[in-house]
Amino acid sequence: MDRDAILFANEAFYRAFAERNFPAMEELWARSHPVACIHPGWGPLSGRKEVMASWEAILQHPSQPTVACLSPEAFILGDTAYVICFEEVAGSYLLATNIFVRQGSVWRMVHHQAGPIAGPAPVIAGSPGSAPN
C-alpha cells in the first residue's frame, strides 16, 4: 500500500511538471522538513523558498520541454522513501532520484535530483526494443 502511495506521489510530481502546474508542484513538496533539489546542470538548491523559486521559473519558461517518467521503482525506509526512474526529455534520457517523507497520511517530496546518463539510452521495460519480462 505504501509503495502505491509513493508511486502515486511520484506520478503527481511528473504530472505537475508536464502540465506546468506550479500550485500542484508547490503542494507536493514538504513544508515541515528541509528540502533540496539539483536540476541537471545546476548547482544544489536548498530551502523551500529557493527550491520553489526554481520550479516556478522552470514551469513558466515557454520552451521548457515535456518530461516523462519511465520505469519508476520505489524503495521504502520507514517514513522515508525514494524513487529511482528515468526521465525522457526531448528524446534524451536522464536518471532521477526523488525522495519523499510521510507527513501524516501523505507522502511529500523533500529532494529531486536528475542528471544525464553516460553511455547509450537505457532499455526501458515495455518500450520498443526492450526484452519481455
C-alpha positions as a printed Julia matrix, in Angstrom:
133×3 Matrix{Float64}:
  0.0    0.0     0.0
  2.79   2.47    0.88
  4.58   1.6    -2.37
  1.45   2.54   -4.36
  1.11   5.8    -2.43
  4.77   6.67   -3.06
  4.48   5.9    -6.77
  1.29   7.98   -6.86
  3.15  10.94   -5.29
  5.96  10.47   -7.82
  3.42  10.39  -10.67
  1.78  13.56   -9.32
  5.2   15.27   -9.42
  5.68  14.43  -13.1
  2.08  15.34  -13.92
  2.56  18.8   -12.33
  5.82  19.09  -14.29
  4.18  18.11  -17.61
  1.18  20.38  -17.04
  3.37  23.28  -15.86
  1.16  23.47  -12.82
  3.1   25.41  -10.2
  0.39  25.29   -7.48
  0.3   21.47   -7.81
  4.12  21.32   -7.76
  4.25  23.52   -4.67
  1.69  21.33   -2.89
  3.81  18.19   -3.48
  6.85  19.48   -1.61
  7.22  19.11    2.16
  6.69  22.14    4.34
  7.85  20.77    7.7
 11.07  19.08    6.52
 14.17  20.53    4.84
 14.04  20.31    1.04
 16.73  20.32   -1.65
 16.9   19.99   -5.42
 19.57  19.51   -8.07
 18.35  20.24  -11.59
 20.52  18.95  -14.47
 23.45  21.31  -14.91
 22.56  23.42  -11.86
 24.25  23.67   -8.51
 22.45  22.39   -5.42
 19.42  24.34   -4.19
 18.32  24.11   -0.58
 15.45  25.5     1.4
 11.83  25.63    0.36
 11.95  29.24   -0.88
 14.92  28.6    -3.21
 13.61  25.24   -4.46
 10.11  26.59   -5.16
 11.53  29.64   -6.96
 13.46  27.3    -9.26
 10.34  25.28  -10.07
  8.3   28.41  -10.7
 10.95  29.66  -13.18
 11.18  26.26  -14.92
  7.43  25.79  -15.22
  6.9   29.33  -16.54
  9.65  29.02  -19.18
  7.88  28.87  -22.58
 10.37  26.49  -24.19
 10.52  24.01  -21.3
 10.33  20.56  -22.94
  7.94  17.88  -21.75
  9.41  15.49  -19.2
  8.09  11.92  -18.9
  8.85   9.5   -16.06
  9.76   5.97  -17.13
 10.31   2.78  -15.09
  9.87   4.21  -11.59
 10.97   1.94   -8.75
 10.1    2.76   -5.12
 12.19   1.95   -2.04
 10.73   2.39    1.46
 12.7    3.17    4.62
 10.03   3.66    7.3
  8.65   7.19    6.93
 11.14   7.99    4.17
 11.09   6.62    0.64
 12.82   7.22   -2.63
 12.01   6.59   -6.25
 14.58   5.98   -8.94
 13.39   6.48  -12.51
 14.37   7.6   -15.96
 13.22  10.91  -17.36
 12.71  11.27  -21.09
 13.3   14.85  -22.21
 13.14  15.69  -25.91
 14.36  12.23  -26.93
 17.2   12.15  -24.39
 17.26  10.36  -21.06
 18.15  11.44  -17.56
 18.33   9.38  -14.39
 16.41  10.82  -11.43
 16.07  10.23   -7.73
 13.04  11.6    -5.88
 12.96  11.39   -2.09
  9.73  11.54   -0.1
  8.79  11.71    3.58
  5.5   10.74    5.16
  3.62  13.72    6.59
  0.56  12.26    8.27
 -1.0   10.03    5.64
  0.56  11.84    2.65
  3.98  11.41    1.04
  5.71  14.75    0.33
  8.82  15.36   -1.73
 11.97  16.55    0.03
 14.53  16.07   -2.74
 14.71  15.77   -6.53
 17.89  15.21   -8.49
 18.2   14.44  -12.2
 21.26  14.12  -14.36
 22.46  12.72  -17.66
 23.24   9.07  -18.21
 26.66   8.12  -19.53
 26.52   5.69  -22.43
 23.65   4.51  -24.6
 19.96   5.13  -23.9
 18.57   2.82  -21.23
 16.39  -0.16  -22.08
 13.01   0.72  -20.61
 10.6   -2.11  -19.8
  7.69  -2.03  -22.21
  9.39   0.23  -24.75
 10.26  -0.81  -28.32
 13.42  -2.92  -28.3
 13.15  -3.94  -24.65
 13.23  -7.55  -23.6
  9.96  -9.1   -22.4
  9.59  -9.56  -18.65
